[in-house]
Amino acid sequence: MKDKISIVGAGLVGSLLAVILKQKGFEVQIFEKRKDPRKSVLTEGRSINLALSHRGIRPLKLAGVYETIAPYLIPMNGRMMHDQAGELTFQPYGKEGQFINSVSRAQLNELLVVSAEKAGVEVYFDHKCSDIDFESNSISFENRENIASDLIIGTDGAFSAIRKKLQFTDRFNFSQYYIEHGYKELAVEPLNDNFRLAPNYLHIWPRGNFMLIALPNNDKTFTCTLFFPFEGDPSFSSLKTKDEVDDFFSKYFKDAQELIPDLTDQFFYNPTSSLVTTKCEPWHKNRSILLGDAAHAIVPFYGQGMNSGFEDVRLFVEMAENMNWEWDKILPSYSSQRKKDADAISELALLNFIEMRDHVADPDFLRRKKLESQIQERYPKEWIPLYSMVTFSDIPYSEALRLGKIQKKVMDEVLTLEESEVNFEQIIERFNALKKGD
Ligand code: FAD
């Protein structure tokens, strides 16, 4: 008889994991603290969307649920930059035909929960895990008796109850770091039943220390997100009145302001949320393990939080299958092998904030990107730009980070040259030599 597996948290990662483990023949149950989203309004009318890319799509295909999700995706072919005068510049994300996808988080979550139920997973909503006993492998709830299992998987998000319990165990390391910026979402409604911005792009208004972005939704709205410091001038705390908000937007985001007639109402009504990075290790204790945000919450600037969580699912299941489902060996092995990649994407996500808000509009950055795509055209197997390694490949994040640092070193050197002095053969030789550690 196959093991009984309990998953805590029917978010994105937990519900996808449940589908796959059920398909492998396990008895799987998920416990979710929220009420069933199909029976309640979840997001207070706001539409939160995420960028889904290769590392997330691959496990969705593995689970056989991608076909169900694909109709809900909106392709975004690149960044559409808005400067302060309202001028637009397009930057493709990768090679021709490469794109990322905007998807509603609530819709995706619901589709995954439905897929889990269809696969035969028992999903229990309104079940908040309040405690866990690592010795007896049992979970306690506020509203029912304890449940014992052969394996417990904590996919209960950035503020994981299971991780909190691990913090009381010996030799468990934990850190959390809040950046000085928070975020606020603002909705752009359709005009005459049409998108008010070109839909197949991720729109960015980079403004140095802060930025606004917008992703399209299926209902022809856009969700704008303002990433902005909590303190200082300007900041969330410096904008106290509707006039101040109006003046601020008209100075920095005039073209966006024109798309949101009720901007000041939304600004004061919608919540301001914080952004945290969490790190911990080990991710397991006896027969319990953390996956997704519960193990490694990151800031959203590389669009990889969910994607890395879905990749966790694929790598965990692949490793478990290869190790013949022997959990006592799998958990420590997975926990130690995956950790360096979680740390790498965490670092990359923080660095990408600086790139998005500050560098993307910079002439040096644009020259760098242009040269990089020329190198890639000539040496497609040897030079894959960092963004493409992270977004369109399975190259481990830690290797992408290592290669990205070498690419940066090479490009810093190349950028000191005149256009006529650039020699692509020498560039690739230098890159290969540094890669080998010469
Ligand atoms: P969650 O989605 O947080 O799910 C955890 C689940 O556990 C929830 O359903 C919760 O209710 C439940 N739970 C919590 N505690 C308990 C308990 N005690 N008992 C039972 N259940 C519990 N990622 C991307 O890949 N691309 C993006 O573009 C992107 N954009 C983002 C933008 C913003 C502004 C933010 C904040 C995040 C973004 N992310 C993005 C990150 C992404 O949202 C997360 O990485 C992803 O949701 C993590 O999934 P998860 O299942 O691990 O956790």
Tab-separated table of C-alpha atoms and ligand atoms in Angstrom:
chain	number	residue	atom	x	y	z
A	1	MET	CA	0.000	0.000	0.000
A	2	LYS	CA	1.332	3.482	-0.876
A	3	ASP	CA	2.006	6.065	1.825
A	4	LYS	CA	-0.464	8.589	3.136
A	5	ILE	CA	0.757	12.127	2.368
A	6	SER	CA	-0.629	15.276	3.992
A	7	ILE	CA	-0.001	18.621	2.343
A	8	VAL	CA	-0.554	21.807	4.350
A	9	GLY	CA	-1.595	24.731	2.108
A	10	ALA	CA	-3.674	24.436	-1.087
A	11	GLY	CA	-1.931	27.395	-2.725
A	12	LEU	CA	-0.244	27.143	-6.096
A	13	VAL	CA	2.569	24.814	-5.091
A	14	GLY	CA	0.569	22.561	-2.744
A	15	SER	CA	-2.236	21.889	-5.192
A	16	LEU	CA	0.126	21.137	-8.104
A	17	LEU	CA	2.186	18.827	-5.906
A	18	ALA	CA	-0.978	17.043	-4.771
A	19	VAL	CA	-2.011	16.317	-8.373
A	20	ILE	CA	1.349	14.739	-9.218
A	21	LEU	CA	1.703	12.712	-6.011
A	22	LYS	CA	-1.828	11.380	-6.443
A	23	GLN	CA	-0.982	10.374	-10.012
A	24	LYS	CA	1.990	8.457	-8.603
A	25	GLY	CA	-0.479	6.401	-6.570
A	26	PHE	CA	-0.225	7.956	-3.094
A	27	GLU	CA	-3.119	8.672	-0.786
A	28	VAL	CA	-3.034	12.480	-0.753
A	29	GLN	CA	-4.932	15.011	1.321
A	30	ILE	CA	-4.529	18.802	1.451
A	31	PHE	CA	-5.467	21.051	4.358
A	32	GLU	CA	-6.085	24.696	3.556
A	33	LYS	CA	-6.833	27.417	6.094
A	34	ARG	CA	-8.934	29.554	3.724
A	35	LYS	CA	-12.506	28.865	2.782
A	36	ASP	CA	-13.193	27.236	-0.573
A	37	PRO	CA	-12.509	30.041	-3.127
A	38	ARG	CA	-15.360	28.735	-5.281
A	39	LYS	CA	-17.763	29.568	-2.486
A	40	SER	CA	-16.317	32.922	-1.365
A	41	VAL	CA	-14.885	36.144	-2.798
A	42	LEU	CA	-11.139	35.947	-2.360
A	43	THR	CA	-9.354	39.037	-3.558
A	44	GLU	CA	-11.717	41.848	-2.623
A	45	GLY	CA	-12.390	42.449	-6.315
A	46	ARG	CA	-8.710	42.979	-7.090
A	47	SER	CA	-7.113	40.903	-9.775
A	48	ILE	CA	-3.649	39.734	-8.768
A	49	ASN	CA	-1.648	38.357	-11.670
A	50	LEU	CA	1.651	36.594	-12.047
A	51	ALA	CA	4.127	35.921	-14.835
A	52	LEU	CA	4.320	32.216	-15.638
A	53	SER	CA	7.362	30.996	-17.568
A	54	HIS	CA	9.241	27.845	-18.565
A	55	ARG	CA	10.193	26.522	-15.121
A	56	GLY	CA	6.565	26.750	-14.057
A	57	ILE	CA	5.099	25.429	-17.290
A	58	ARG	CA	7.190	22.262	-17.363
A	59	PRO	CA	5.748	20.769	-14.133
A	60	LEU	CA	2.238	21.866	-15.166
A	61	LYS	CA	2.729	19.793	-18.324
A	62	LEU	CA	4.127	16.920	-16.288
A	63	ALA	CA	0.929	16.945	-14.231
A	64	GLY	CA	-1.192	17.021	-17.400
A	65	VAL	CA	-2.920	20.251	-16.332
A	66	TYR	CA	-1.247	22.705	-18.687
A	67	GLU	CA	-3.874	22.220	-21.407
A	68	THR	CA	-6.575	23.342	-18.961
A	69	ILE	CA	-4.588	26.401	-17.943
A	70	ALA	CA	-3.289	27.507	-21.372
A	71	PRO	CA	-6.534	29.266	-22.462
A	72	TYR	CA	-6.244	31.580	-19.447
A	73	LEU	CA	-2.722	32.785	-20.273
A	74	ILE	CA	-1.875	36.085	-21.956
A	75	PRO	CA	1.528	36.045	-23.692
A	76	MET	CA	3.860	38.963	-22.926
A	77	ASN	CA	6.597	39.227	-25.574
A	78	GLY	CA	8.788	41.716	-23.785
A	79	ARG	CA	9.021	44.854	-21.715
A	80	MET	CA	7.254	47.976	-22.912
A	81	MET	CA	9.050	50.859	-21.259
A	82	HIS	CA	7.235	54.126	-20.581
A	83	ASP	CA	9.476	57.135	-20.068
A	84	GLN	CA	8.398	60.257	-18.200
A	85	ALA	CA	7.315	61.959	-21.452
A	86	GLY	CA	5.118	58.949	-22.319
A	87	GLU	CA	7.502	57.676	-25.047
A	88	LEU	CA	7.465	53.894	-25.479
A	89	THR	CA	10.413	51.551	-26.081
A	90	PHE	CA	10.102	47.798	-26.615
A	91	GLN	CA	12.641	45.304	-25.308
A	92	PRO	CA	12.060	41.651	-26.240
A	93	TYR	CA	12.490	39.127	-23.421
A	94	GLY	CA	14.451	36.631	-25.448
A	95	LYS	CA	14.786	35.254	-28.935
A	96	GLU	CA	11.917	35.537	-31.393
A	97	GLY	CA	9.039	33.368	-30.215
A	98	GLN	CA	10.042	33.476	-26.536
A	99	PHE	CA	7.547	35.044	-24.165
A	100	ILE	CA	6.262	34.886	-20.608
A	101	ASN	CA	2.577	34.628	-19.641
A	102	SER	CA	0.334	36.728	-17.472
A	103	VAL	CA	-2.086	34.626	-15.429
A	104	SER	CA	-4.545	35.425	-12.690
A	105	ARG	CA	-3.299	33.933	-9.457
A	106	ALA	CA	-6.824	33.200	-8.212
A	107	GLN	CA	-7.843	31.535	-11.483
A	108	LEU	CA	-4.694	29.424	-11.632
A	109	ASN	CA	-5.110	28.364	-8.018
A	110	GLU	CA	-8.713	27.379	-8.591
A	111	LEU	CA	-7.864	25.362	-11.720
A	112	LEU	CA	-5.161	23.510	-9.788
A	113	VAL	CA	-7.466	22.756	-6.866
A	114	VAL	CA	-10.115	21.439	-9.273
A	115	SER	CA	-7.445	19.300	-10.989
A	116	ALA	CA	-6.383	17.921	-7.603
A	117	GLU	CA	-9.958	17.022	-6.731
A	118	LYS	CA	-10.470	15.406	-10.137
A	119	ALA	CA	-7.315	13.366	-9.608
A	120	GLY	CA	-8.849	12.063	-6.373
A	121	VAL	CA	-7.052	14.237	-3.810
A	122	GLU	CA	-9.094	14.988	-0.672
A	123	VAL	CA	-9.083	18.784	-0.260
A	124	TYR	CA	-10.145	20.160	3.132
A	125	PHE	CA	-10.776	23.922	3.239
A	126	ASP	CA	-11.208	25.849	6.465
A	127	HIS	CA	-8.519	23.652	8.029
A	128	LYS	CA	-5.856	25.794	9.601
A	129	CYS	CA	-2.794	23.869	10.729
A	130	SER	CA	-2.082	25.109	14.252
A	131	ASP	CA	0.716	22.764	15.264
A	132	ILE	CA	2.813	19.874	14.066
A	133	ASP	CA	4.503	17.071	15.976
A	134	PHE	CA	7.635	15.988	14.138
A	135	GLU	CA	8.037	12.866	16.302
A	136	SER	CA	4.600	11.379	15.638
A	137	ASN	CA	4.220	12.970	12.173
A	138	SER	CA	0.920	14.508	13.072
A	139	ILE	CA	-0.773	17.811	12.311
A	140	SER	CA	-3.085	19.632	14.720
A	141	PHE	CA	-5.965	21.841	13.613
A	142	GLU	CA	-8.103	24.378	15.367
A	143	ASN	CA	-11.336	22.638	14.389
A	144	ARG	CA	-10.715	18.870	14.191
A	145	GLU	CA	-8.727	15.953	15.613
A	146	ASN	CA	-5.015	15.480	14.792
A	147	ILE	CA	-4.044	13.758	11.555
A	148	ALA	CA	-1.050	11.413	11.372
A	149	SER	CA	0.657	10.742	8.024
A	150	ASP	CA	3.660	8.991	6.524
A	151	LEU	CA	4.829	12.282	5.039
A	152	ILE	CA	3.889	15.910	5.751
A	153	ILE	CA	4.645	18.601	3.181
A	154	GLY	CA	4.414	22.246	4.184
A	155	THR	CA	3.414	24.395	1.218
A	156	ASP	CA	1.826	26.993	3.449
A	157	GLY	CA	3.540	30.045	2.037
A	158	ALA	CA	5.924	32.777	3.160
A	159	PHE	CA	4.585	32.810	6.740
A	160	SER	CA	4.469	29.011	7.027
A	161	ALA	CA	3.128	27.582	10.292
A	162	ILE	CA	5.284	24.494	9.768
A	163	ARG	CA	8.431	26.575	9.329
A	164	LYS	CA	7.576	28.492	12.503
A	165	LYS	CA	7.442	25.188	14.332
A	166	LEU	CA	10.794	24.159	12.831
A	167	GLN	CA	12.255	27.333	14.348
A	168	PHE	CA	11.854	25.676	17.753
A	169	THR	CA	13.982	22.694	16.727
A	170	ASP	CA	17.723	22.361	17.233
A	171	ARG	CA	20.158	23.686	14.575
A	172	PHE	CA	17.497	25.219	12.371
A	173	ASN	CA	18.627	28.433	10.660
A	174	PHE	CA	16.158	31.095	9.692
A	175	SER	CA	16.402	34.670	8.421
A	176	GLN	CA	13.963	37.163	6.997
A	177	TYR	CA	14.631	40.467	5.320
A	178	TYR	CA	12.093	43.149	4.387
A	179	ILE	CA	13.182	45.513	1.623
A	180	GLU	CA	12.498	49.215	2.133
A	181	HIS	CA	9.906	49.175	-0.655
A	182	GLY	CA	6.313	48.025	-0.463
A	183	TYR	CA	3.746	47.654	-3.223
A	184	LYS	CA	0.242	48.773	-4.034
A	185	GLU	CA	-1.988	47.412	-6.778
A	186	LEU	CA	-4.128	49.696	-8.954
A	187	ALA	CA	-6.636	48.459	-11.529
A	188	VAL	CA	-6.883	49.812	-15.076
A	189	GLU	CA	-10.417	49.160	-16.338
A	190	PRO	CA	-11.120	48.433	-20.041
A	191	LEU	CA	-12.303	51.189	-22.370
A	192	ASN	CA	-15.177	50.255	-24.713
A	193	ASP	CA	-14.559	46.610	-23.846
A	194	ASN	CA	-10.921	46.875	-24.913
A	195	PHE	CA	-7.542	46.864	-23.171
A	196	ARG	CA	-6.362	50.405	-22.463
A	197	LEU	CA	-2.736	49.417	-23.043
A	198	ALA	CA	-1.249	47.045	-25.628
A	199	PRO	CA	-1.958	43.651	-24.021
A	200	ASN	CA	1.007	41.474	-25.029
A	201	TYR	CA	3.653	43.241	-22.989
A	202	LEU	CA	4.745	43.722	-19.436
A	203	HIS	CA	4.580	47.510	-19.146
A	204	ILE	CA	7.206	49.210	-16.985
A	205	TRP	CA	7.561	52.809	-15.869
A	206	PRO	CA	11.118	52.789	-14.400
A	207	ARG	CA	11.826	55.855	-12.280
A	208	GLY	CA	15.092	55.243	-10.451
A	209	ASN	CA	14.259	54.366	-6.867
A	210	PHE	CA	10.699	53.275	-7.661
A	211	MET	CA	8.653	51.915	-10.545
A	212	LEU	CA	5.215	51.060	-11.781
A	213	ILE	CA	4.472	47.898	-13.757
A	214	ALA	CA	1.300	46.607	-15.442
A	215	LEU	CA	0.272	43.087	-16.461
A	216	PRO	CA	-2.814	42.252	-18.556
A	217	ASN	CA	-5.796	40.206	-17.342
A	218	ASN	CA	-8.309	38.098	-19.244
A	219	ASP	CA	-11.136	40.498	-18.511
A	220	LYS	CA	-9.228	43.211	-20.442
A	221	THR	CA	-8.185	45.004	-17.298
A	222	PHE	CA	-4.569	45.604	-16.350
A	223	THR	CA	-3.205	45.282	-12.855
A	224	CYS	CA	-0.676	48.021	-12.157
A	225	THR	CA	1.687	47.590	-9.247
A	226	LEU	CA	3.533	50.517	-7.751
A	227	PHE	CA	6.785	49.464	-6.041
A	228	PHE	CA	7.617	52.403	-3.817
A	229	PRO	CA	9.615	53.101	-0.624
A	230	PHE	CA	7.657	53.088	2.624
A	231	GLU	CA	9.576	56.102	3.939
A	232	GLY	CA	11.357	59.172	2.534
A	233	ASP	CA	10.378	61.633	-0.136
A	234	PRO	CA	8.586	60.574	-2.258
A	235	SER	CA	7.223	57.479	-0.512
A	236	PHE	CA	3.998	55.921	0.680
A	237	SER	CA	4.297	57.898	3.863
A	238	SER	CA	4.938	61.229	2.099
A	239	LEU	CA	1.764	61.032	-0.035
A	240	LYS	CA	-0.908	61.938	2.479
A	241	THR	CA	-3.616	63.678	0.470
A	242	LYS	CA	-5.403	63.110	-2.840
A	243	ASP	CA	-3.752	66.230	-4.261
A	244	GLU	CA	-0.306	64.919	-3.335
A	245	VAL	CA	-1.048	61.601	-5.049
A	246	ASP	CA	-2.380	63.407	-8.129
A	247	ASP	CA	0.696	65.634	-8.324
A	248	PHE	CA	3.023	62.692	-7.864
A	249	PHE	CA	1.407	60.640	-10.631
A	250	SER	CA	1.161	63.562	-12.965
A	251	LYS	CA	4.892	64.215	-12.501
A	252	TYR	CA	6.159	60.634	-12.842
A	253	PHE	CA	3.434	58.526	-14.467
A	254	LYS	CA	1.293	60.934	-16.490
A	255	ASP	CA	0.291	58.412	-19.173
A	256	ALA	CA	-0.639	55.810	-16.553
A	257	GLN	CA	-2.582	58.339	-14.513
A	258	GLU	CA	-4.760	59.064	-17.547
A	259	LEU	CA	-5.787	55.404	-17.656
A	260	ILE	CA	-7.062	55.305	-14.059
A	261	PRO	CA	-9.811	57.902	-13.497
A	262	ASP	CA	-10.337	56.822	-9.855
A	263	LEU	CA	-6.616	56.595	-9.124
A	264	THR	CA	-6.619	58.555	-5.887
A	265	ASP	CA	-9.565	56.564	-4.493
A	266	GLN	CA	-7.822	53.306	-5.320
A	267	PHE	CA	-4.562	54.619	-3.902
A	268	PHE	CA	-6.085	55.238	-0.497
A	269	TYR	CA	-8.454	52.252	-0.515
A	270	ASN	CA	-6.110	49.486	-1.713
A	271	PRO	CA	-3.692	48.080	0.855
A	272	THR	CA	0.048	48.687	0.871
A	273	SER	CA	1.913	45.408	1.258
A	274	SER	CA	5.476	44.623	2.216
A	275	LEU	CA	8.029	42.444	0.434
A	276	VAL	CA	10.028	39.846	2.292
A	277	THR	CA	12.829	37.414	1.557
A	278	THR	CA	13.003	34.392	3.850
A	279	LYS	CA	15.730	31.797	4.039
A	280	CYS	CA	15.952	28.731	6.201
A	281	GLU	CA	17.664	25.355	6.469
A	282	PRO	CA	17.297	22.461	6.679
A	283	TRP	CA	13.894	22.337	5.016
A	284	HIS	CA	13.053	19.010	6.610
A	285	LYS	CA	12.690	17.320	9.970
A	286	ASN	CA	12.019	13.587	10.236
A	287	ARG	CA	9.116	12.983	7.839
A	288	SER	CA	8.181	16.640	7.195
A	289	ILE	CA	9.471	18.993	4.517
A	290	LEU	CA	8.868	22.528	3.206
A	291	LEU	CA	8.430	23.421	-0.476
A	292	GLY	CA	7.683	26.677	-2.337
A	293	ASP	CA	7.459	29.982	-0.479
A	294	ALA	CA	7.398	28.147	2.862
A	295	ALA	CA	11.023	27.130	2.200
A	296	HIS	CA	12.206	30.204	0.294
A	297	ALA	CA	10.084	33.338	-0.150
A	298	ILE	CA	11.634	35.838	-2.551
A	299	VAL	CA	10.849	39.330	-3.824
A	300	PRO	CA	8.813	39.316	-7.061
A	301	PHE	CA	11.206	41.166	-9.399
A	302	TYR	CA	12.334	38.188	-11.461
A	303	GLY	CA	8.796	36.783	-11.663
A	304	GLN	CA	10.148	33.499	-10.291
A	305	GLY	CA	8.467	32.890	-6.906
A	306	MET	CA	5.753	30.597	-8.226
A	307	ASN	CA	7.939	29.332	-11.076
A	308	SER	CA	10.650	28.249	-8.644
A	309	GLY	CA	7.995	26.684	-6.405
A	310	PHE	CA	6.632	24.679	-9.340
A	311	GLU	CA	10.192	23.682	-10.217
A	312	ASP	CA	10.597	22.513	-6.583
A	313	VAL	CA	7.650	20.192	-7.213
A	314	ARG	CA	9.209	18.680	-10.351
A	315	LEU	CA	12.654	18.233	-8.826
A	316	PHE	CA	11.273	16.817	-5.576
A	317	VAL	CA	9.116	14.237	-7.352
A	318	GLU	CA	11.877	13.310	-9.828
A	319	MET	CA	14.334	12.806	-6.999
A	320	ALA	CA	11.817	10.837	-4.947
A	321	GLU	CA	11.045	8.550	-7.871
A	322	ASN	CA	14.751	7.986	-8.556
A	323	MET	CA	15.262	7.160	-4.864
A	324	ASN	CA	12.367	4.716	-4.871
A	325	TRP	CA	10.182	6.895	-2.603
A	326	GLU	CA	12.420	6.286	0.423
A	327	TRP	CA	11.479	9.477	2.263
A	328	ASP	CA	14.130	9.172	4.970
A	329	LYS	CA	16.807	9.450	2.287
A	330	ILE	CA	14.949	11.801	-0.058
A	331	LEU	CA	14.146	14.622	2.380
A	332	PRO	CA	17.714	15.424	3.482
A	333	SER	CA	18.999	14.927	-0.014
A	334	TYR	CA	16.439	17.231	-1.653
A	335	SER	CA	16.756	19.816	1.103
A	336	SER	CA	20.527	20.110	0.740
A	337	GLN	CA	20.677	19.914	-3.067
A	338	ARG	CA	17.988	22.475	-3.842
A	339	LYS	CA	19.043	25.039	-1.231
A	340	LYS	CA	21.853	26.642	-3.299
A	341	ASP	CA	19.411	27.250	-6.156
A	342	ALA	CA	16.832	28.815	-3.856
A	343	ASP	CA	19.531	31.114	-2.477
A	344	ALA	CA	20.605	32.005	-6.024
A	345	ILE	CA	17.131	32.990	-7.248
A	346	SER	CA	16.642	34.951	-4.058
A	347	GLU	CA	19.790	36.980	-4.860
A	348	LEU	CA	18.843	37.319	-8.538
A	349	ALA	CA	15.375	38.600	-7.615
A	350	LEU	CA	16.817	41.347	-5.422
A	351	LEU	CA	19.318	42.347	-8.132
A	352	ASN	CA	16.629	42.445	-10.805
A	353	PHE	CA	14.728	45.111	-8.868
A	354	ILE	CA	17.650	47.471	-9.374
A	355	GLU	CA	17.799	46.525	-13.068
A	356	MET	CA	14.052	47.014	-13.625
A	357	ARG	CA	13.566	50.255	-11.770
A	358	ASP	CA	16.888	51.900	-12.532
A	359	HIS	CA	18.830	50.453	-15.472
A	360	VAL	CA	16.341	49.357	-18.110
A	361	ALA	CA	16.031	52.861	-19.503
A	362	ASP	CA	19.748	53.552	-19.348
A	363	PRO	CA	21.639	53.880	-22.718
A	364	ASP	CA	24.523	51.708	-21.404
A	365	PHE	CA	22.043	48.998	-20.456
A	366	LEU	CA	20.428	49.139	-23.886
A	367	ARG	CA	23.826	48.860	-25.602
A	368	ARG	CA	24.692	45.929	-23.323
A	369	LYS	CA	21.427	44.156	-24.218
A	370	LYS	CA	21.935	44.773	-27.940
A	371	LEU	CA	25.495	43.446	-27.857
A	372	GLU	CA	24.410	40.450	-25.801
A	373	SER	CA	21.757	39.489	-28.310
A	374	GLN	CA	24.352	39.802	-31.100
A	375	ILE	CA	26.686	37.476	-29.182
A	376	GLN	CA	23.819	35.064	-28.621
A	377	GLU	CA	22.952	35.129	-32.330
A	378	ARG	CA	26.517	34.123	-33.218
A	379	TYR	CA	27.074	31.689	-30.334
A	380	PRO	CA	23.583	30.487	-29.354
A	381	LYS	CA	24.792	27.438	-27.410
A	382	GLU	CA	27.608	29.166	-25.556
A	383	TRP	CA	26.124	32.541	-24.616
A	384	ILE	CA	22.627	32.536	-23.178
A	385	PRO	CA	21.808	35.894	-21.542
A	386	LEU	CA	21.105	35.701	-17.808
A	387	TYR	CA	17.426	36.628	-18.168
A	388	SER	CA	16.967	33.791	-20.682
A	389	MET	CA	18.798	31.273	-18.479
A	390	VAL	CA	16.482	32.133	-15.590
A	391	THR	CA	13.260	32.456	-17.555
A	392	PHE	CA	13.478	30.129	-20.528
A	393	SER	CA	15.736	27.273	-19.397
A	394	ASP	CA	16.184	24.583	-16.735
A	395	ILE	CA	19.771	25.620	-15.994
A	396	PRO	CA	19.998	25.505	-12.176
A	397	TYR	CA	19.582	29.000	-10.739
A	398	SER	CA	22.970	28.771	-9.008
A	399	GLU	CA	24.693	28.042	-12.331
A	400	ALA	CA	22.736	30.855	-14.031
A	401	LEU	CA	23.890	33.235	-11.301
A	402	ARG	CA	27.526	32.091	-11.680
A	403	LEU	CA	27.476	32.425	-15.474
A	404	GLY	CA	25.603	35.732	-15.238
A	405	LYS	CA	28.361	37.185	-13.061
A	406	ILE	CA	30.970	36.106	-15.625
A	407	GLN	CA	28.913	37.587	-18.466
A	408	LYS	CA	28.700	40.849	-16.562
A	409	LYS	CA	32.470	40.944	-16.132
A	410	VAL	CA	32.992	40.302	-19.857
A	411	MET	CA	30.384	42.880	-20.877
A	412	ASP	CA	31.855	45.496	-18.514
A	413	GLU	CA	35.118	45.062	-20.422
A	414	VAL	CA	33.404	45.121	-23.845
A	415	LEU	CA	31.514	48.314	-23.019
A	416	THR	CA	34.785	50.206	-22.626
A	417	LEU	CA	35.506	49.520	-26.336
A	418	GLU	CA	34.434	51.530	-29.358
A	419	GLU	CA	31.837	49.843	-31.576
A	420	SER	CA	34.519	49.135	-34.231
A	421	GLU	CA	36.792	47.398	-31.686
A	422	VAL	CA	34.192	44.800	-30.655
A	423	ASN	CA	35.337	41.323	-31.679
A	424	PHE	CA	32.781	38.588	-31.000
A	425	GLU	CA	35.272	35.751	-31.265
A	426	GLN	CA	37.444	37.326	-28.578
A	427	ILE	CA	34.392	37.907	-26.382
A	428	ILE	CA	33.369	34.266	-26.466
A	429	GLU	CA	36.968	33.112	-25.892
A	430	ARG	CA	37.214	35.368	-22.838
A	431	PHE	CA	33.855	34.103	-21.551
A	432	ASN	CA	34.837	30.457	-22.022
A	433	ALA	CA	38.176	31.019	-20.306
A	434	LEU	CA	36.539	32.692	-17.278
A	435	LYS	CA	33.905	29.932	-17.166
A	436	LYS	CA	36.631	27.325	-16.850
A	437	GLY	CA	38.299	29.418	-14.161
A	438	ASP	CA	41.339	30.446	-16.277
B	1	FAD	P1	1.082	30.506	-1.431
B	1	FAD	O1	0.622	30.786	-2.805
B	1	FAD	O2	1.244	31.637	-0.491
B	1	FAD	O3	0.102	29.429	-0.809
B	1	FAD	C1	0.157	29.056	0.558
B	1	FAD	C2	-1.196	28.480	0.946
B	1	FAD	O4	-1.107	27.964	2.276
B	1	FAD	C3	-2.293	29.532	0.949
B	1	FAD	O5	-3.405	29.024	0.279
B	1	FAD	C4	-2.563	29.750	2.438
B	1	FAD	O6	-3.887	30.130	2.694
B	1	FAD	C5	-2.243	28.372	3.016
B	1	FAD	N1	-1.883	28.389	4.417
B	1	FAD	C6	-1.083	29.281	5.061
B	1	FAD	N2	-0.973	28.954	6.363
B	1	FAD	C7	-1.722	27.834	6.568
B	1	FAD	C8	-2.014	27.037	7.698
B	1	FAD	N3	-1.516	27.328	8.904
B	1	FAD	N4	-2.814	25.951	7.536
B	1	FAD	C9	-3.344	25.639	6.311
B	1	FAD	N5	-3.107	26.394	5.200
B	1	FAD	C10	-2.296	27.468	5.318
B	1	FAD	N6	5.784	34.530	-8.764
B	1	FAD	C11	6.019	34.251	-10.080
B	1	FAD	O7	6.453	33.138	-10.401
B	1	FAD	N7	5.774	35.184	-11.038
B	1	FAD	C12	5.324	36.436	-10.738
B	1	FAD	O8	5.119	37.251	-11.630
B	1	FAD	C13	5.082	36.758	-9.367
B	1	FAD	N8	4.624	37.982	-9.041
B	1	FAD	C14	4.391	38.281	-7.727
B	1	FAD	C15	3.974	39.565	-7.381
B	1	FAD	C16	3.770	39.897	-6.053
B	1	FAD	C17	3.320	41.296	-5.722
B	1	FAD	C18	3.995	38.921	-5.043
B	1	FAD	C19	3.793	39.274	-3.605
B	1	FAD	C20	4.408	37.643	-5.370
B	1	FAD	C21	4.631	37.313	-6.706
B	1	FAD	N9	5.075	36.040	-7.083
B	1	FAD	C22	5.327	35.742	-8.392
B	1	FAD	C23	5.348	35.012	-6.066
B	1	FAD	C24	4.223	33.985	-5.933
B	1	FAD	O9	3.007	34.633	-5.629
B	1	FAD	C25	4.567	32.997	-4.847
B	1	FAD	O10	5.892	32.544	-4.993
B	1	FAD	C26	3.648	31.793	-4.875
B	1	FAD	O11	2.323	32.197	-4.611
B	1	FAD	C27	4.092	30.750	-3.854
B	1	FAD	O12	3.211	29.679	-3.859
B	1	FAD	P2	3.041	28.777	-2.566
B	1	FAD	O13	2.026	27.767	-2.913
B	1	FAD	O14	4.377	28.338	-2.084
B	1	FAD	O15	2.493	29.768	-1.449
